[in-house]
C-alpha cells in the first residue's frame, strides 16, 4: 500500500477513478491511497453513481480534500467495506481534532447536524476497484448545506496524512488478523 | 440477514463461534446477528486468537453484551472488514447515547481513555465466517482496567437492538451500493 | 431479488443485457428478474453469442415473453447454472400447465418435438452477470420451426409471474441450503 | 469429469461424502460422478443436513440408486446449483422413459404425486464440494410414502449411465458457454 | 485446454490479446494456447504494459515465435503465475535442446548473457485472462541486443509444439494435484 | 512476505504443514517462507499426498534442506502454481551454482539424470494454503536413487537464503505485474 499527498491543486472531475491513475500520474504502482486538494466538479456524464445521475444531483465544491484509493482486485463488495472504513477513519480523525462527537456518519457520508461534509463513491475498473472520498474545505456555494475544514480551522494536509497513515495501518492489520486465528469446527 | 436478541443469560465460552450455532440453538438459518447478555470466560484451549494464546491473555468478564455474527461465505478478509464495521457501529451508538466523543477505537477494540470496553474476534468455520464482539456491562474484576455499560447507565438490550438493526442496514446498503455504480475504464 | 412484470410492449434488441437496465428503466436496484412481452430483433452486431454470430444466425420473433435477470457478482459460470435453472423452471411451468411431458430441454433451449420454443444467453458486464431468456408467444414468421404460447393457449403474464416467483424461491433456497449443512472431513 | 458405475452393492451411510472417496476407492482422481446401487441408512450422527437432524428425520431405503459427485473447488453455492441440475437431469431422464410428466420437482426432491422418489444433499469438505443424490429402487418399508424404479419397471444401471453422461455433457457445456459470449457494457 | 500451431505467418500487433481471438480466428472454444510465427510490431497505443508505455519502449522484432494463451476466468494474479510457468517451460525446452544452462530467466524474460530472447505480458479482458509470450527467431534490427532461434539453429515449430504440449500437461497436473491432497488442521 | 532461515536442526514430519506453524514457532505472522535443515521422516498416516499413501511410498531422508511456505488465502490451485515457481527457483539456483543444465524438472520434482533431488507437496488448512519443498543434503540410505547438496558441494544455508529471497521477489513482482496492465476488450 503506497500513500502520497500531492501538493499541487487538482480539479476532481471523476477521471481520477480510471484505473492506473496513480501509476500514470505519480508512478505509484500497486495498491495506493493518494490525497490532494482541489475543486470538485463532476459533470452528469461523468457521474459514476447512477442514483445521483437519476436524481440530477450536482457534485460541486469550490475546494475539497480528496482521497483516491485503488486496490488491484475485483471484489467490489470488499472495496465498499474499505470505503466505509475510510469514511470512518475520516470521522474519527475529525472528532479527535475537534474533541467533539458532533460529526455523524450516515451510510458513507459525514454530517455535522444537517450540514454535509463529504462525498464518496466506490467503483471498479477492468483491473481494479477504486474509491473516491472528498471532504469540503470550503463550504461556500455548495448545492446543499455544507461545512468544511475551514469552518473547523483544520489543516487539510495534516488531516490527509493522518487519514492515509491510518488507512494503511488498518489494511495491514486486516491482513495480519487473517493470519492469527485458528478455524472453528 | 436475521437479527435476534436472546433474553436468557448465556455464558460466552467461545463455543458460540462454531458454525450453525444460531441455527441449532435458535433456528435462525442463513446469515445472522444474535445478541445476548452473559459472563465471558474463554479457557486458553478455546482461544481462537493465537496472539492472545501466545501471551496467555485471559478473556474474562462478569457480564457482557455479546454479538455473534455468521456469514455463509469463506472470505475471512471480508469478514474482518465486517468486524471493523460492527465495532464502529458499537462506537457510534455509544457516542450517540453519551453525547461524547470519549469512546475511541484502536483497531478492533473500543476504549474510554485507558479503560478497555470490548473484545472482538473474527474467524472461519468449514462453511462460514463468524464474528464475536462483546462489550462489558460490568467493569468489576476484569483482568485489565475496563468500563462497562453500567458505568454509563446504558441499557444492554436497547443498545443491542440498535447495533443489530444498524448492522443489518449497513450490509443491505453494501449490496445496494454494488448495484448502483457503472464501471470505469 | 426483485421481480417485476412490465405491462408495456418492449422490443428486445440485446440492449437489455447492459448493466443496470432494470435500475435505470424501472428503478429496481440490486439483483432482479424482470419480464415483459415484445418482439425480438437482435442485429448481428448486437449478438452476444459469438457462436451465433459466426453462423450468421438470426434471432427474430414477432412476439416473445422475455426474462431479463441481473446478478451483481462476476462469476459467469455460476450465472450459467442460474440460466439453466431459469430454463428448467420455464419447462416445468409449461409442463404443469400442459399436463404433458412434450416439452424437452436440450442444453439451454426448450423444444416441442423439432419445434424450438426459446432463446437464451448469459453474459457479464463490468459490474454484474446477466441472463436473457425468451419464449415465443407467436410462432409465425420465425427463421426456424417454432411453437409459441399462443399455440398452447397460455397467458404470457400468468406464466411470467409463476416463473419469476419460482426463480426467486429457488435462489432463496440456494442461500438457505448453504447454511444448513455441516462440513465433511 | 470422470464418470463410473460401480457394479457392486454398496451401503450408503453418508461416509461417501468424505473428500477423495472416489479417488481412494476407485482411483478416480479429480472431479467425478460415481453411481452405485445399495441400501441407504444414515444414522443421526452422520446426517449432513442439520434441518433433518433437528427434526429427527430418518433417511432409510432398502435399495436406492446413488450418485456421488465431487468437485475440487470450495464454492458451495455453485455446487448447490450443480445439485439442482443433477436432480433436474434425473427428472428429465425419468420423464423420457415414462413418457409422462407425472414426476415433479420440489426444491431438490422429486415426487410422483405425494410419493417421494429421492433424497439429496450438497456439502463441502476441506478440499472439495460434494453431492449425494439417491433415487429409490424399492419403495418398501420407507419412513414416508415413496415410489421406486421397480414400480416404474426401470433399470437402475441404464438410468445411471444416462444421468452421468448428461451431467458430464452439461458441465462441459457450461465451460464452453462461458467462452462464447462477449461482455456487455 | 486446446493447443494449435498456426502455420501461416501472422503479424503480432497486440490485437491478439483481445478476448476470443482463438475462437473467432481458429474456432478454438474455451481455454487455449495457440502458436505462430511472424513479426512483432506493437504501436505505443496498443501497448498493454503501461510500464513500457511510460518509458516509450518499442516492441519490435522481424520474426518471432509467438504464444497466445487464453483462460476463461478473471484471476489475473493466477494467470501471471501461469505466465511465469510458460516462460519457464520455454527456458527448459531451450536448455534441453542446447544442452546448456546459458539461458537465464529474469522475472518474465529470458536472456543469454546480456542478450534478450523474449517478450511477455499477461492481461485480462471482460471475460478471460490472456498471455502473450514471444521468442525471437531473428535477432536482426532489434531495438536492444537480442538472440533468436536462428542463432541457436532451432526449429520454431518443433519448439512450439513441445512448449504447448508441456503447458497443457502442467495445467492438467495442477488440476490433479488439487485433487490428491488431504487438508491439514 | 516474511522469510527466515532457522539455524536449528528440525525433524520434518509433516506437522510443519499445519496452519500457523511459522507463527507459533517463530512468531512470523502472515504469509511466510521458512527454511531449515533436518531429517525427513513422514509416517504413512501423516502423508498429505494420497497418491503416495496409496502406493505406500516412503518419504525419508537423513538430511534435507526444507522450505515451508504459508499463504493466508484458500486458493489451492494458485498455491500449486506458487509451488511450481518455488521448485523452478530451486532448479535455477542450483544450475547457477553448478554452471550446468544437468538438473531437470519433472512436474514438481527435480532430478539429476535418474537421481531424485527433491520432494514437494502443496495443501490447504482451514485458514491458509501451505507448501513443503525439501532438497536432499545427504543422498545416503534413501529409498530411491538420489543426489544431495553434499554431492554438489553446496552450502544449504546459502542456497536457502537465495531461494527465499528470490521467492519473495517473484511474489512481489506478481503483485506489481497485476498493477501495470490495462485491460483488453
Short mmCIF file of C-alpha atoms in Angstrom, two decimals, chain B residues 43-175:
data_model
loop_
_atom_site.label_atom_id
_atom_site.label_comp_id
_atom_site.label_asym_id
_atom_site.label_seq_id
_atom_site.Cartn_x
_atom_site.Cartn_y
_atom_site.Cartn_z
CA UNK B 43 -10.35 -21.03 28.56
CA UNK B 44 -6.94 -20.99 26.96
CA UNK B 45 -7.66 -24.04 24.82
CA UNK B 46 -10.80 -22.37 23.45
CA UNK B 47 -8.99 -19.20 22.44
CA UNK B 48 -9.41 -18.53 18.75
CA UNK B 49 -6.92 -15.68 18.82
CA UNK B 50 -3.46 -17.25 18.69
CA UNK B 51 -1.85 -13.94 19.59
CA UNK B 52 -3.81 -13.96 22.86
CA UNK B 53 -2.94 -17.59 23.42
CA UNK B 54 0.78 -16.93 22.98
CA UNK B 55 0.63 -14.14 25.57
CA UNK B 56 -1.55 -16.18 27.95
CA UNK B 57 -4.11 -13.42 27.81
CA UNK B 58 -7.25 -14.08 29.84
CA UNK B 59 -10.63 -13.16 28.40
CA UNK B 60 -12.95 -12.77 31.35
CA UNK B 61 -15.85 -10.55 32.29
CA UNK B 62 -18.58 -10.97 34.88
CA UNK B 63 -21.16 -9.64 32.46
CA UNK B 64 -21.01 -8.59 28.86
CA UNK B 65 -23.32 -7.81 26.00
CA UNK B 66 -22.34 -10.26 23.26
CA UNK B 67 -22.87 -10.22 19.49
CA UNK B 68 -22.45 -13.38 17.42
CA UNK B 69 -22.42 -12.92 13.65
CA UNK B 70 -22.35 -15.63 10.99
CA UNK B 71 -21.93 -15.14 7.24
CA UNK B 72 -22.12 -18.16 4.97
CA UNK B 73 -19.16 -17.39 2.78
CA UNK B 74 -15.48 -18.20 3.30
CA UNK B 75 -13.80 -14.83 2.74
CA UNK B 76 -12.19 -14.14 6.09
CA UNK B 77 -10.68 -10.86 4.92
CA UNK B 78 -14.14 -9.56 4.06
CA UNK B 79 -15.49 -10.65 7.40
CA UNK B 80 -12.66 -8.83 9.14
CA UNK B 81 -13.92 -5.68 7.41
CA UNK B 82 -17.42 -6.55 8.61
CA UNK B 83 -15.99 -6.97 12.12
CA UNK B 84 -14.46 -3.49 11.96
CA UNK B 85 -17.85 -2.17 10.81
CA UNK B 86 -19.60 -3.85 13.74
CA UNK B 87 -17.15 -2.33 16.21
CA UNK B 88 -17.58 1.09 14.58
CA UNK B 89 -21.37 0.82 14.85
CA UNK B 90 -20.99 -0.05 18.53
CA UNK B 91 -18.76 3.01 18.98
CA UNK B 92 -21.20 5.29 17.18
CA UNK B 93 -24.21 4.05 19.13
CA UNK B 94 -22.31 4.59 22.39
CA UNK B 95 -21.30 8.11 21.38
CA UNK B 96 -24.85 8.98 20.36
CA UNK B 97 -26.15 7.87 23.74
CA UNK B 98 -23.33 9.50 25.72
CA UNK B 99 -23.26 12.70 23.62
CA UNK B 100 -19.50 12.48 23.82
CA UNK B 101 -16.53 11.52 21.69
CA UNK B 102 -14.81 9.92 24.70
CA UNK B 103 -15.02 6.44 23.16
CA UNK B 104 -12.10 5.68 20.85
CA UNK B 105 -11.38 2.78 18.58
CA UNK B 106 -7.93 1.21 18.37
CA UNK B 107 -8.04 -1.50 15.74
CA UNK B 108 -10.95 -3.69 16.76
CA UNK B 109 -11.18 -2.54 20.37
CA UNK B 110 -13.03 0.36 21.99
CA UNK B 111 -11.50 2.35 24.83
CA UNK B 112 -12.55 5.11 27.18
CA UNK B 113 -9.18 6.66 27.93
CA UNK B 114 -7.05 3.74 29.13
CA UNK B 115 -10.08 1.62 30.03
CA UNK B 116 -11.00 -1.17 27.65
CA UNK B 117 -14.65 -1.69 26.77
CA UNK B 118 -14.68 -4.54 24.28
CA UNK B 119 -13.27 -7.79 23.00
CA UNK B 120 -13.64 -8.97 19.43
CA UNK B 121 -12.51 -11.69 17.03
CA UNK B 122 -13.32 -12.90 13.53
CA UNK B 123 -12.67 -16.44 12.36
CA UNK B 124 -13.94 -19.05 9.94
CA UNK B 125 -15.56 -22.45 10.07
CA UNK B 126 -15.73 -25.04 7.29
CA UNK B 127 -18.92 -23.43 5.97
CA UNK B 128 -18.97 -19.83 7.20
CA UNK B 129 -17.16 -16.89 8.75
CA UNK B 130 -18.01 -15.73 12.26
CA UNK B 131 -17.57 -12.66 14.45
CA UNK B 132 -17.74 -12.27 18.19
CA UNK B 133 -17.87 -8.82 19.72
CA UNK B 134 -18.52 -8.27 23.40
CA UNK B 135 -18.85 -5.07 25.40
CA UNK B 136 -18.55 -5.06 29.16
CA UNK B 137 -21.70 -4.50 31.17
CA UNK B 138 -19.87 -4.83 34.47
CA UNK B 139 -16.34 -3.47 34.86
CA UNK B 140 -15.73 -5.38 38.12
CA UNK B 141 -12.95 -7.95 38.50
CA UNK B 142 -11.67 -7.72 34.95
CA UNK B 143 -8.02 -8.62 34.24
CA UNK B 144 -7.34 -5.16 32.77
CA UNK B 145 -8.84 -1.73 33.51
CA UNK B 146 -12.28 -1.61 31.93
CA UNK B 147 -15.53 0.29 31.77
CA UNK B 148 -18.93 -1.18 31.16
CA UNK B 149 -22.48 -0.23 30.21
CA UNK B 150 -23.43 0.03 33.91
CA UNK B 151 -20.83 2.77 34.31
CA UNK B 152 -22.55 4.69 31.53
CA UNK B 153 -26.07 3.92 32.67
CA UNK B 154 -26.93 2.30 29.37
CA UNK B 155 -29.48 -0.48 28.79
CA UNK B 156 -27.84 -3.50 27.12
CA UNK B 157 -30.89 -4.65 25.23
CA UNK B 158 -31.74 -1.24 23.81
CA UNK B 159 -28.12 -0.87 22.67
CA UNK B 160 -28.11 -4.40 21.25
CA UNK B 161 -31.20 -3.80 19.15
CA UNK B 162 -29.82 -0.53 17.81
CA UNK B 163 -26.49 -2.12 16.89
CA UNK B 164 -28.07 -5.15 15.21
CA UNK B 165 -30.51 -3.04 13.22
CA UNK B 166 -27.74 -0.74 12.05
CA UNK B 167 -25.53 -3.72 11.09
CA UNK B 168 -28.35 -5.16 9.04
CA UNK B 169 -28.97 -1.81 7.34
CA UNK B 170 -25.29 -1.28 6.50
CA UNK B 171 -24.94 -4.74 4.96
CA UNK B 172 -28.02 -4.13 2.85
CA UNK B 173 -26.55 -0.75 1.79
CA UNK B 174 -23.37 -2.56 0.79
CA UNK B 175 -25.28 -4.85 -1.53
#
